[in-house]
CSV table of C-alpha atoms in Angstrom, one decimal:
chain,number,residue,atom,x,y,z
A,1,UNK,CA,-6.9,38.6,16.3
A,2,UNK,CA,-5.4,35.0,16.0
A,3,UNK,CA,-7.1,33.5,18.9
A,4,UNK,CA,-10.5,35.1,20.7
A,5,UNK,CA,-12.1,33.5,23.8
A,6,UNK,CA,-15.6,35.5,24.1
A,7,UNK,CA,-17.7,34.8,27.5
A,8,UNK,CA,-16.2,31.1,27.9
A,9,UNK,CA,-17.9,29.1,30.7
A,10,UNK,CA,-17.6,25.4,31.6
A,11,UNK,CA,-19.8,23.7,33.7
A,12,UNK,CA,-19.3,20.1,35.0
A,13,UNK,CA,-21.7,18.4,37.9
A,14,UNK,CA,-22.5,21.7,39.4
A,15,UNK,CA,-18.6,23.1,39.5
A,16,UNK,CA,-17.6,26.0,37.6
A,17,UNK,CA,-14.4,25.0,35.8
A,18,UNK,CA,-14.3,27.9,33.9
A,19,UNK,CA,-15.9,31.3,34.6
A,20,UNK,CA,-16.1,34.3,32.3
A,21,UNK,CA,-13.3,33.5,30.3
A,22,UNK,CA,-12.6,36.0,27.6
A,23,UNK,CA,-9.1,36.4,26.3
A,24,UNK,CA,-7.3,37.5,22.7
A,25,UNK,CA,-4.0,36.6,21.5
A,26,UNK,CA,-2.4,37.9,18.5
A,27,UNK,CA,-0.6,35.9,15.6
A,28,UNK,CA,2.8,35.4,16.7
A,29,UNK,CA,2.6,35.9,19.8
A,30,UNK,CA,3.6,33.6,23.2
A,31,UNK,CA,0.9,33.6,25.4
A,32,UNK,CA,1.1,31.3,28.4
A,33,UNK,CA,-1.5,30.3,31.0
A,34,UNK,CA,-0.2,30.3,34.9
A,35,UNK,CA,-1.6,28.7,37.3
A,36,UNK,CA,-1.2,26.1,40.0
A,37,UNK,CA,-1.9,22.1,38.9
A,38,UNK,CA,-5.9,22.4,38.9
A,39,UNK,CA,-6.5,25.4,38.1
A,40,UNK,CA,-8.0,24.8,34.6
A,41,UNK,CA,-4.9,26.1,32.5
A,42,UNK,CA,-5.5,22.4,30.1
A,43,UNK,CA,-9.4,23.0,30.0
A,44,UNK,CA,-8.4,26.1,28.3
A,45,UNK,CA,-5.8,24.3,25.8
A,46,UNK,CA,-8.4,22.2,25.2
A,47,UNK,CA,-10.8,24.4,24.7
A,48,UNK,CA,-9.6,26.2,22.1
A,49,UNK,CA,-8.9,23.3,20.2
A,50,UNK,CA,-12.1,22.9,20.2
A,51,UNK,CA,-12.1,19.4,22.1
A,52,UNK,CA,-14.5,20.8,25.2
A,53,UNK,CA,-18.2,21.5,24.5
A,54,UNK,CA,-18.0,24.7,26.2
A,55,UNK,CA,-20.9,27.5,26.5
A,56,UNK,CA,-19.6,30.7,24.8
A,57,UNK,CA,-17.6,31.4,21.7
A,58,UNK,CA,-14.0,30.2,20.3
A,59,UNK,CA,-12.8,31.6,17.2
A,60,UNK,CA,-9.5,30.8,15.8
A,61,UNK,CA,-8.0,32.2,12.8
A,62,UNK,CA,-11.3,34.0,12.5
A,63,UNK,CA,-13.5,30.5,12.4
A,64,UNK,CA,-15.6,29.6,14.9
A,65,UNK,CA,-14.5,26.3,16.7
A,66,UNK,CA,-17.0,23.0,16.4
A,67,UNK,CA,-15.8,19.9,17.5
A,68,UNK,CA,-17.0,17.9,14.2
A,69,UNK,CA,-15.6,19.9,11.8
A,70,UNK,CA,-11.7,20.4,11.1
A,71,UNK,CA,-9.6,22.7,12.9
A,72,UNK,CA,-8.9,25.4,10.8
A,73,UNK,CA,-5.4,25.9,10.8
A,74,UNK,CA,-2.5,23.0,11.3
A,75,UNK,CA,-1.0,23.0,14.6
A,76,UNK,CA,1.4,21.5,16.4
A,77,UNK,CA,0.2,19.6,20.0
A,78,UNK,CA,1.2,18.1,23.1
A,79,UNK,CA,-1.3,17.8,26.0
A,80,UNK,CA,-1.0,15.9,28.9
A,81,UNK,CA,0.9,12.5,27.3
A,82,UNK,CA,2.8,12.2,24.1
A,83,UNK,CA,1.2,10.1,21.7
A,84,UNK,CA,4.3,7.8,20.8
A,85,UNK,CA,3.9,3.9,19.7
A,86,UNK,CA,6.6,2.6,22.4
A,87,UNK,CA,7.6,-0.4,20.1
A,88,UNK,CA,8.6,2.4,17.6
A,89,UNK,CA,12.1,4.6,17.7
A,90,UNK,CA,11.9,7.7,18.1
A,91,UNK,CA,12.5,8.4,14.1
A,92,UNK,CA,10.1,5.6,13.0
A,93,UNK,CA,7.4,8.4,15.3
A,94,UNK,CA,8.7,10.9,13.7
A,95,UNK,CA,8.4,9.7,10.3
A,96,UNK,CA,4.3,8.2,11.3
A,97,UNK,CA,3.5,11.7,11.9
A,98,UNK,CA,4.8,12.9,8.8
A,99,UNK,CA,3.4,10.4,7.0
A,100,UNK,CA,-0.3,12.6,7.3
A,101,UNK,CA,1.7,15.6,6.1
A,102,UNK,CA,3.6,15.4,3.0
A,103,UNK,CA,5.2,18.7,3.2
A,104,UNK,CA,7.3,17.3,6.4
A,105,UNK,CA,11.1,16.1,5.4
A,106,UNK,CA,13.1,13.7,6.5
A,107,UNK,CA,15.8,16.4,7.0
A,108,UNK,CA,13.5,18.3,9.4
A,109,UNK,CA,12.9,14.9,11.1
A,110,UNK,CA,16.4,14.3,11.7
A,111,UNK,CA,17.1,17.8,12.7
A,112,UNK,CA,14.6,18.0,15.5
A,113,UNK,CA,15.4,14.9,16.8
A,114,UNK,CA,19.8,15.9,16.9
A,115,UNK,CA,18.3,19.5,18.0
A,116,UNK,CA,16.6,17.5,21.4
A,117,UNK,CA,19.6,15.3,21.6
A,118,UNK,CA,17.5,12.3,20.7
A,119,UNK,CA,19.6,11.1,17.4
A,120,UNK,CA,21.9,9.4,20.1
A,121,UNK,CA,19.5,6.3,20.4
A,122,UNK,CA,18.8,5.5,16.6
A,123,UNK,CA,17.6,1.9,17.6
A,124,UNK,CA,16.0,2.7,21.0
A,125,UNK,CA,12.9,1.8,21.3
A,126,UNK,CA,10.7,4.5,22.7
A,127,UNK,CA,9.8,1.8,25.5
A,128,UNK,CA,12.8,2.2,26.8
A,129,UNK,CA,13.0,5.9,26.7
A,130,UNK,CA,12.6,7.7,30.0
A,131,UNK,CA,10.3,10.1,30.9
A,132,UNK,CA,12.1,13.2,30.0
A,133,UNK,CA,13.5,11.4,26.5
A,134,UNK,CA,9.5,10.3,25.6
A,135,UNK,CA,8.7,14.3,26.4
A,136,UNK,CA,11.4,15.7,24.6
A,137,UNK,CA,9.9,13.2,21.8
A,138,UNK,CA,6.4,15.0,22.2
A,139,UNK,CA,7.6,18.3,21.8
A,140,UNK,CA,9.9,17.6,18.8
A,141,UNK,CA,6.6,16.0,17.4
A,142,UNK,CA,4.9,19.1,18.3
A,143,UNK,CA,7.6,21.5,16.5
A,144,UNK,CA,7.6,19.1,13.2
A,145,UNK,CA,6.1,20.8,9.8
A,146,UNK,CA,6.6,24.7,10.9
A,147,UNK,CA,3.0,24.9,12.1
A,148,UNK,CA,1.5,28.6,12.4
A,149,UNK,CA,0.2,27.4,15.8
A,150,UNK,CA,2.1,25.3,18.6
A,151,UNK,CA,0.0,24.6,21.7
A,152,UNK,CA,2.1,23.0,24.7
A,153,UNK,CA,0.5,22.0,28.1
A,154,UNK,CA,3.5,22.0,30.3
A,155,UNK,CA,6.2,21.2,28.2
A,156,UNK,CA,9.0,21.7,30.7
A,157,UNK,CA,7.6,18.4,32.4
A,158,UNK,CA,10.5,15.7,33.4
A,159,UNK,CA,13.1,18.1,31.1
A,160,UNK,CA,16.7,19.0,32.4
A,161,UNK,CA,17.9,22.5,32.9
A,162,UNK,CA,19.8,21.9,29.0
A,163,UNK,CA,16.6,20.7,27.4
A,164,UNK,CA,14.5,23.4,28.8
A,165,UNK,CA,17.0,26.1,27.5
A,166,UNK,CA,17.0,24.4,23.8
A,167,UNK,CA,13.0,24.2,24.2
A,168,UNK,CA,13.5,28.4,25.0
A,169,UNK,CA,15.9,29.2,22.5
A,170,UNK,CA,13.8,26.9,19.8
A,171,UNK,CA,10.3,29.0,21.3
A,172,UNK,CA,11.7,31.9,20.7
A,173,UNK,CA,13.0,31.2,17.3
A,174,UNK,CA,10.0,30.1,16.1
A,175,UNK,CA,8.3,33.3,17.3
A,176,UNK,CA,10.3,35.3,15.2
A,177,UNK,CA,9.5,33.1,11.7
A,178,UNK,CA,5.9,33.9,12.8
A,179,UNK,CA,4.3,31.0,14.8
A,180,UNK,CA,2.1,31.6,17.2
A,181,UNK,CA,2.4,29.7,20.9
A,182,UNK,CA,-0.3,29.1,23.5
A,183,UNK,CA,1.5,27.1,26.5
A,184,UNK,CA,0.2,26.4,29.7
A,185,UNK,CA,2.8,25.7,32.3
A,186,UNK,CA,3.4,26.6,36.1
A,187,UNK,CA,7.3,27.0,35.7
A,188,UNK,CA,7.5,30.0,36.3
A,189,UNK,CA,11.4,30.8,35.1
A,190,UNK,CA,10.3,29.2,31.8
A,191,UNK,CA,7.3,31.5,31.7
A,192,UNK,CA,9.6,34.5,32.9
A,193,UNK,CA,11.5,33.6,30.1
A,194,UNK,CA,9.5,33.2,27.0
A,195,UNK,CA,6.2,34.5,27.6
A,196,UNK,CA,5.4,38.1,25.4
A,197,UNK,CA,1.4,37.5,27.1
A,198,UNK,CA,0.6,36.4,30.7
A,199,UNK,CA,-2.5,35.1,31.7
A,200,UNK,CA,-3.3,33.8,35.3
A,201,UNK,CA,-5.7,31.1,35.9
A,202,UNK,CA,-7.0,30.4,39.4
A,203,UNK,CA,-9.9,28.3,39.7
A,204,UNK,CA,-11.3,28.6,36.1
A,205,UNK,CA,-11.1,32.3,36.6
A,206,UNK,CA,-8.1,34.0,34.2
A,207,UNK,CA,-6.5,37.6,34.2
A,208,UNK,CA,-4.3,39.1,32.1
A,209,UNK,CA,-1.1,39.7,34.1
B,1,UNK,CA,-4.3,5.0,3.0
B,2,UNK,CA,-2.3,7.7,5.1
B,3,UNK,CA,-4.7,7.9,8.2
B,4,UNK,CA,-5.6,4.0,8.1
B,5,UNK,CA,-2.0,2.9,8.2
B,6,UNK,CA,-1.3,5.7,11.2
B,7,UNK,CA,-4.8,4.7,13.0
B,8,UNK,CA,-4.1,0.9,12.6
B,9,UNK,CA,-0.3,0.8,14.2
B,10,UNK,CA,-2.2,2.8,17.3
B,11,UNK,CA,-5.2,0.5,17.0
B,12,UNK,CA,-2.4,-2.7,17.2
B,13,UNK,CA,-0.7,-0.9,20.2
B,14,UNK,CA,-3.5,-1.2,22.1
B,15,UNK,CA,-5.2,-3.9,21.1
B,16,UNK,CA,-2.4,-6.7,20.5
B,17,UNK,CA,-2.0,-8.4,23.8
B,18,UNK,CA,-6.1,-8.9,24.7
B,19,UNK,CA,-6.5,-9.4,20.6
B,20,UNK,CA,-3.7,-12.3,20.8
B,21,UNK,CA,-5.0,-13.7,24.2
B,22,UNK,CA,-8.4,-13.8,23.2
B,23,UNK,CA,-8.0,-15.4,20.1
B,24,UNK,CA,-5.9,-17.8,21.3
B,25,UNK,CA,-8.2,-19.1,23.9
B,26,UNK,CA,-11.4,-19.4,21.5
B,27,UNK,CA,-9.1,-21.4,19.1
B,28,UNK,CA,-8.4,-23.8,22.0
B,29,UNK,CA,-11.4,-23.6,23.1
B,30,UNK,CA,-13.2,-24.2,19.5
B,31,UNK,CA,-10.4,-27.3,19.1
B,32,UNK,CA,-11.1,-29.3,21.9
B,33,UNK,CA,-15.0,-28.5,22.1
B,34,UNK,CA,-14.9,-30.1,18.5
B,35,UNK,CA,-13.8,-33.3,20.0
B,36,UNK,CA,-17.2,-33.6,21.5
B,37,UNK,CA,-18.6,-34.0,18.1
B,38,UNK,CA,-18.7,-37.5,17.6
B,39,UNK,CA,-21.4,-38.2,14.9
B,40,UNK,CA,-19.1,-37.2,12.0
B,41,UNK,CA,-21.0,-33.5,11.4
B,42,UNK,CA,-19.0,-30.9,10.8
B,43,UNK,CA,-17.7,-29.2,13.8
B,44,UNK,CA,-19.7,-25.5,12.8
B,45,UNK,CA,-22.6,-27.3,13.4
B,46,UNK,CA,-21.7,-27.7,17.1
B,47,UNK,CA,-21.3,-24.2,17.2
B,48,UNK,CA,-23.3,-22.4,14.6
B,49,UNK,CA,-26.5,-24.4,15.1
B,50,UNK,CA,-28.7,-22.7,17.4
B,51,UNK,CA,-32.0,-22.8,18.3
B,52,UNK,CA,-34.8,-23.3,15.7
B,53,UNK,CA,-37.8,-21.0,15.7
B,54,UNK,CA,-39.9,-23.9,16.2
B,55,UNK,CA,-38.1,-25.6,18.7
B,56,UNK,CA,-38.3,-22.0,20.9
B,57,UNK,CA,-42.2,-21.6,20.0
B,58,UNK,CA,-42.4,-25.6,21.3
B,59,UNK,CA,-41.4,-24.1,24.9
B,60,UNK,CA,-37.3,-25.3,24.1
B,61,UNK,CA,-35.1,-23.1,26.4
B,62,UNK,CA,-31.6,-24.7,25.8
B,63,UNK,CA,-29.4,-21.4,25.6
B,64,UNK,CA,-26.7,-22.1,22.8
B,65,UNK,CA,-23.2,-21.4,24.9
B,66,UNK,CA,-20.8,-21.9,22.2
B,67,UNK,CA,-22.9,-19.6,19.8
B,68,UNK,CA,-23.6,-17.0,22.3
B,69,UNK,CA,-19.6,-17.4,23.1
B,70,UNK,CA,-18.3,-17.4,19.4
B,71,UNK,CA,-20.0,-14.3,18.6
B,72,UNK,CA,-19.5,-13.0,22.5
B,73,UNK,CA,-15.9,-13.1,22.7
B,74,UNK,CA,-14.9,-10.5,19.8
B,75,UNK,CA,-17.2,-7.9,21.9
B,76,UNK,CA,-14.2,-8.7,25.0
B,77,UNK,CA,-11.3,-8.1,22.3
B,78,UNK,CA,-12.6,-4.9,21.6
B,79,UNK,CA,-14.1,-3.5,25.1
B,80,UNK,CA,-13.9,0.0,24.6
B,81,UNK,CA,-10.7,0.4,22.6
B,82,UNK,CA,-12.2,2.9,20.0
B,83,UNK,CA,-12.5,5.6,22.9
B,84,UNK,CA,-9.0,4.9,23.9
B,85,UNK,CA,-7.9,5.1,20.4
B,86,UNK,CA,-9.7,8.8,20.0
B,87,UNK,CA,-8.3,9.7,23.3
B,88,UNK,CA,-4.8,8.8,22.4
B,89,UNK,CA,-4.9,10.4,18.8
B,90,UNK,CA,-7.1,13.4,19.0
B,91,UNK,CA,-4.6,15.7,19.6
B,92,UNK,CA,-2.1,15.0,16.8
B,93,UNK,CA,-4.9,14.6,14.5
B,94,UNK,CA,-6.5,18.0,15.2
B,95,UNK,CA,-3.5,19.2,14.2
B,96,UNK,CA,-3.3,17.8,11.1
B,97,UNK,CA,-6.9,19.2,10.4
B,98,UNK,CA,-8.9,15.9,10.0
B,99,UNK,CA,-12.0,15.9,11.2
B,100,UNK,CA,-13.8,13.6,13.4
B,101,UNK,CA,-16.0,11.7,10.7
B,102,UNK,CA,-12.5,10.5,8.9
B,103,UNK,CA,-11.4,8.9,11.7
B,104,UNK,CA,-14.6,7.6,12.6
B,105,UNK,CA,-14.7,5.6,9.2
B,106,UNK,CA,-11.2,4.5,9.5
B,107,UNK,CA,-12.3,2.7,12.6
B,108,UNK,CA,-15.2,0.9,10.9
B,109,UNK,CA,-12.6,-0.4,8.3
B,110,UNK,CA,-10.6,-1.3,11.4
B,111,UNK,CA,-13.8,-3.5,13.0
B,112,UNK,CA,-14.1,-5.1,9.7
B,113,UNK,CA,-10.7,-6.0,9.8
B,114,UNK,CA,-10.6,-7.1,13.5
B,115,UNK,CA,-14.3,-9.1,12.7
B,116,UNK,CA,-12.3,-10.9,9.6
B,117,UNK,CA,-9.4,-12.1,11.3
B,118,UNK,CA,-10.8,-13.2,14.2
B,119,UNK,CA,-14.0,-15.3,11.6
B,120,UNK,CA,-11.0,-16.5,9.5
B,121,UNK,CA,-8.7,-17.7,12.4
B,122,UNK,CA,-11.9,-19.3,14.6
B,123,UNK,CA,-13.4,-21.0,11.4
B,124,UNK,CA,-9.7,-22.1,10.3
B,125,UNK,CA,-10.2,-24.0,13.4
B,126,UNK,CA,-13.1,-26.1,12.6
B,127,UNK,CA,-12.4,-26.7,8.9
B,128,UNK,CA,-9.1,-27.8,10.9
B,129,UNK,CA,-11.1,-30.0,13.2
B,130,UNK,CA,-13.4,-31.0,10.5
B,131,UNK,CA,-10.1,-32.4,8.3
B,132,UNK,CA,-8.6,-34.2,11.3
B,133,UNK,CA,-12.2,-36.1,12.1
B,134,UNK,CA,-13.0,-36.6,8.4
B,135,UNK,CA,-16.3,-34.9,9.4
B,136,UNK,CA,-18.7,-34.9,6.7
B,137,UNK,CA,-18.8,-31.4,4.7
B,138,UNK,CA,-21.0,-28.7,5.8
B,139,UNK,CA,-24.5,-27.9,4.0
B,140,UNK,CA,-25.7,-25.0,3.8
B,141,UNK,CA,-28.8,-24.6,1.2
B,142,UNK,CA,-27.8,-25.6,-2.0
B,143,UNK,CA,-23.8,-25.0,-0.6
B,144,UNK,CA,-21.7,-27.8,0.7
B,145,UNK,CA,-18.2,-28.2,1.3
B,146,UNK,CA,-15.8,-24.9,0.9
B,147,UNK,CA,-18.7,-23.2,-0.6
B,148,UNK,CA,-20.9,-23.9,2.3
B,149,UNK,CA,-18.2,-22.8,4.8
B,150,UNK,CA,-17.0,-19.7,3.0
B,151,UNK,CA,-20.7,-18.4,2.9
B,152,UNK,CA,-20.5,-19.3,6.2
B,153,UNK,CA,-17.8,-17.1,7.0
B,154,UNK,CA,-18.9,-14.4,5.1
B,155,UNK,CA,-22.1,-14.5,7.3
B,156,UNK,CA,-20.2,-14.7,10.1
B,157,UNK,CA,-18.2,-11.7,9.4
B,158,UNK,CA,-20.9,-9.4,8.9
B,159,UNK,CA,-22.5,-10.4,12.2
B,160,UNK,CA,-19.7,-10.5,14.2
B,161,UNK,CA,-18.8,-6.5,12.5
B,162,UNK,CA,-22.4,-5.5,13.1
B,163,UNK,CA,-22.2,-6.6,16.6
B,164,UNK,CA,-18.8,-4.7,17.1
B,165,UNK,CA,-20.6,-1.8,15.5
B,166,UNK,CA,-23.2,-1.8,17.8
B,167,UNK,CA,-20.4,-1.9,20.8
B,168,UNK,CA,-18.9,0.9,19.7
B,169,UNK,CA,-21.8,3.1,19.1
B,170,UNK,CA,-23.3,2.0,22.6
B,171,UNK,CA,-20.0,2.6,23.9
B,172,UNK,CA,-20.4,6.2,22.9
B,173,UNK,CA,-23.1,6.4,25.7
B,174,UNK,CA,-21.4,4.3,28.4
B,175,UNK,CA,-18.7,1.5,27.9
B,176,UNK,CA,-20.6,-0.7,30.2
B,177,UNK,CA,-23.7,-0.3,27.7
B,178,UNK,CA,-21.5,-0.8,25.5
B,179,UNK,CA,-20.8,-4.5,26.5
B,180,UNK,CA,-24.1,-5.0,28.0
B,181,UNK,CA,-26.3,-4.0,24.6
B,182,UNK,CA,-25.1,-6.8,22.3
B,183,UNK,CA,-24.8,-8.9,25.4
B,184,UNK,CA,-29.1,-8.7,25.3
B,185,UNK,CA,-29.4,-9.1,21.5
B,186,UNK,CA,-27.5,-12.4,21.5
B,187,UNK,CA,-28.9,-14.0,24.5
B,188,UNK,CA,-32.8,-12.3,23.1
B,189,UNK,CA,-31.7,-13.8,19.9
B,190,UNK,CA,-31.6,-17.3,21.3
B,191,UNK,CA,-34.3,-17.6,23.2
B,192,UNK,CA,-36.7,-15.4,21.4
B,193,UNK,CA,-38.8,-16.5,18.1
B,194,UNK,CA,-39.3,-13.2,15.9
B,195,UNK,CA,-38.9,-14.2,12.5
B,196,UNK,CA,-37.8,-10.6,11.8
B,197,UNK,CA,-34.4,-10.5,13.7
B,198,UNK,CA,-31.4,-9.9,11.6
B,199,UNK,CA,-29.4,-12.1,13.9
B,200,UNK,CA,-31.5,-15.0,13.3
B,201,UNK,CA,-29.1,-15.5,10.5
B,202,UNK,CA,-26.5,-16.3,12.3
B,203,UNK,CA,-27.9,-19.6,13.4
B,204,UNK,CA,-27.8,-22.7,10.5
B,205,UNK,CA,-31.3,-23.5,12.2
B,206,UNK,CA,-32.6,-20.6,11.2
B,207,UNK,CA,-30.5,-20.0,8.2
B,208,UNK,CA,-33.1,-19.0,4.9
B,209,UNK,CA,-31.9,-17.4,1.5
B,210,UNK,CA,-31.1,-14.2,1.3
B,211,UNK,CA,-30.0,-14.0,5.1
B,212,UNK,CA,-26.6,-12.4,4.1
B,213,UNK,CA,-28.5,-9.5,2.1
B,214,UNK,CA,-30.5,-8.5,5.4
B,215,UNK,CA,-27.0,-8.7,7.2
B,216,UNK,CA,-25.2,-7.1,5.0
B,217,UNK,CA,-27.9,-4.5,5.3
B,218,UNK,CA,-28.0,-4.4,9.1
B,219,UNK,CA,-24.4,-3.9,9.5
B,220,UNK,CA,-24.2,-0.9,6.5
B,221,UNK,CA,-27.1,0.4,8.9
B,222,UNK,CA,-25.0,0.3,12.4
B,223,UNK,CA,-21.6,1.2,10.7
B,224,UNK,CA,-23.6,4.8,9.6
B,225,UNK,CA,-25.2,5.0,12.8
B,226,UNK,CA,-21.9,4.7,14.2
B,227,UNK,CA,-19.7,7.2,12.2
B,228,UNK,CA,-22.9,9.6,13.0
B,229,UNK,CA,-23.0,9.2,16.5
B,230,UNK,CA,-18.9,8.9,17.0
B,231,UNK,CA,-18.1,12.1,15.2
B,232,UNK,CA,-20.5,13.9,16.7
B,233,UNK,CA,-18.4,13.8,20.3
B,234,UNK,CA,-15.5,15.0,19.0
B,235,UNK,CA,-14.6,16.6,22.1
B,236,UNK,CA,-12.9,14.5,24.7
């Protein structure tokens, strides 16, 4: 098992924000998390990133998660907001991520970025970007370095109807090289259309569906 | 060198416009206070001078403002930017499998780096003040002139760091305890008379040889405290 939730519970000023939670997903698979905004589907993200101190056990790759040490596998990331320098373009963010991985090209760089449609604006500073251009920016960060995991917290967010079919038909490719995607997201024509594992979450409670 | 250079261009993001205003105003402010000096003494004496341990055990009470504000404002560049910087980065960083620790001593270099530019630019202002007024040179022990004032500054420097340390390890807790605990050291400092208090070197008046070593000491102390205390919340 890739990813193991065992007896996960979350506690914050008396409200249960997550109960029970115990699920497995398998390497290479696309499990997303359902639910309506609130219902703890980023807690769980977070969670097994290891970035909630959370009663229970996380394992990931086979390691136990802890907060202090390093998470054991790379991964790509985007929860909640992008983390983009807005006085930066969108290939001078590119390239600052890629700086803490050497094995990242320029020639991946540049393909992500013509892939989201994002090579139009070479000189653009991401300040000017709209919202769906700076999320499109977040998930092409995410996708950089072929990463065994991907984690998206609802990557559909401010996307067209074109972007969110690219962001499918990319998902799916990377599924079949191998990666592994854990996505939380209450669009539920996305989910219809990529998920291979379904879990609902409904007030920190989650079921397989 | 990887993880500096990608901490520090966040770090600038979301420091730049307080960092600029802020040192800005204490470099007016440092100017035209110095033009109050009038008896030909170097202008870091207005401000670096203090209160003696004798004059406080003699029942003095005059709180020094400009030292309390030189070493004060730093503390309202930095607020509680570190958290912001974590919360902004954590994500991208997990990913690329660095641990907490790392990035916690990346951001001590950075407080070293935001204490020596703001000690270079606020001093640059007085040795500029000092030039214009043909003040006489400052003494310090058996320094004067540059000397003097660059072992000054490298006083200075560790102070102010220690004093961002301890922000940022408070800060940890609460931000407001964050502001509020070196808020009580400085104004204790000043109006206190324990001969043991590493921030009694940062007064001329009470200024003895070897004060830099116990600084130097005191802030290697809080920047350890402070990558122990910040990489053990690695959660957010």
């Amino acid at each position: 098992m890739f990813i193991e939730l065992k007896n996960v519970n979350k506690v914050i000023s008396g409200r249960q924000l997550l109960s029970q939670v115990n699920c497995e997903i398998e390497a290479g698979q696309i499990a997303v998390f359902e639910g309506i905004n609130g219902s703890g589907k980023t807690l769980i993200l977070k969670t097994i990133l290891g970035l909630m101190k959370v009663d229970g056990e996380v394992l990931v790759a086979g390691k136990q998660i802890k907060p202090q040490d390093a998470y054991p596998v790379k991964a790509g990331i985007l929860i909640e907001n992008p983390s983009l320098i807005t006085d930066f373009t969108a290939t001078q963010n590119m390239e600052l991520l890629a700086k803490l991985d050497e094995h990242i090209s320029a020639t991946e760089i540049a393909e992500l970025l013509k892939y989201f449609d994002l090579s139009r604006f070479p000189n653009e500073k991401v300040k000017k970007f709209s919202l769906g251009m700076k999320q499109k920016l977040g998930i092409a960060e995410a996708f950089l370095g072929s990463y065994p995991l991907i984690i998206l917290d609802e990557p559909t967010n401010a996307l067209d109807s074109d972007s969110i079919d690219k962001l499918v038909d990319l998902i799916k490719l990377r599924q079949s090289k191998g990666c592994t995607f854990v996505i939380a997201s209450h669009d539920r024509d996305f989910v219809e259309q990529v998920a291979t594992k379904r879990f609902k979450v409904e007030e920190g409670v989650v079921h397989e569906a | 060198m990887r993880l500096f250079k990608d901490q520090f261009l966040y770090f600038w993001q979301l420091i730049k416009v307080r960092f600029l205003s802020w040192l800005l105003l204490i470099c007016l402010f440092l100017l035209v206070a110095g033009g109050f000096m009038r008896n030909g003494r170097s202008a870091s004496i207005m401000v670096f001078q203090g209160l003696g341990l004798a004059e406080i055990r003699a029942g003095i009470r005059d709180f020094p403002v400009l030292w309390f504000g030189y070493f004060f404002f730093p503390l309202m560049i930095s607020l509680n930017i570190f958290k912001e910087l974590w919360i902004s980065r954590v994500m991208q960083l997990r990913g690329q499998q660095i641990k907490p620790s790392h990035f916690s001593w990346v951001n001590v270099i950075l407080q070293l780096l935001l204490a020596a530019v703001y000690v270079l630019a606020s001093n640059a202002c007085l040795w500029l003040k000092d030039l214009l007024c043909s003040n006489s040179p400052l003494v310090l022990g058996p320094w004067q002139g540059g000397a003097a004032e660059l072992h000054w500054m490298l006083i200075a420097w560790l102070g102010v760091s220690s004093l961002l340390l301890i922000q940022a390890s408070c800060s940890e807790l609460t931000p407001a305890l964050g502001l509020i605990m070196p808020i009580v050291l400085l104004v204790s400092t000043s109006l206190t008379a324990w001969s043991g208090n590493p921030l009694n070197a940062l007064m001329f008046s009470r200024w003895i040889s070897g004060a830099e070593l116990f600084m130097l000491v005191w802030t290697l102390i809080w920047a350890l405290l402070y990558v122990l205390v910040d990489s053990k919340h690695g959660w957010v």
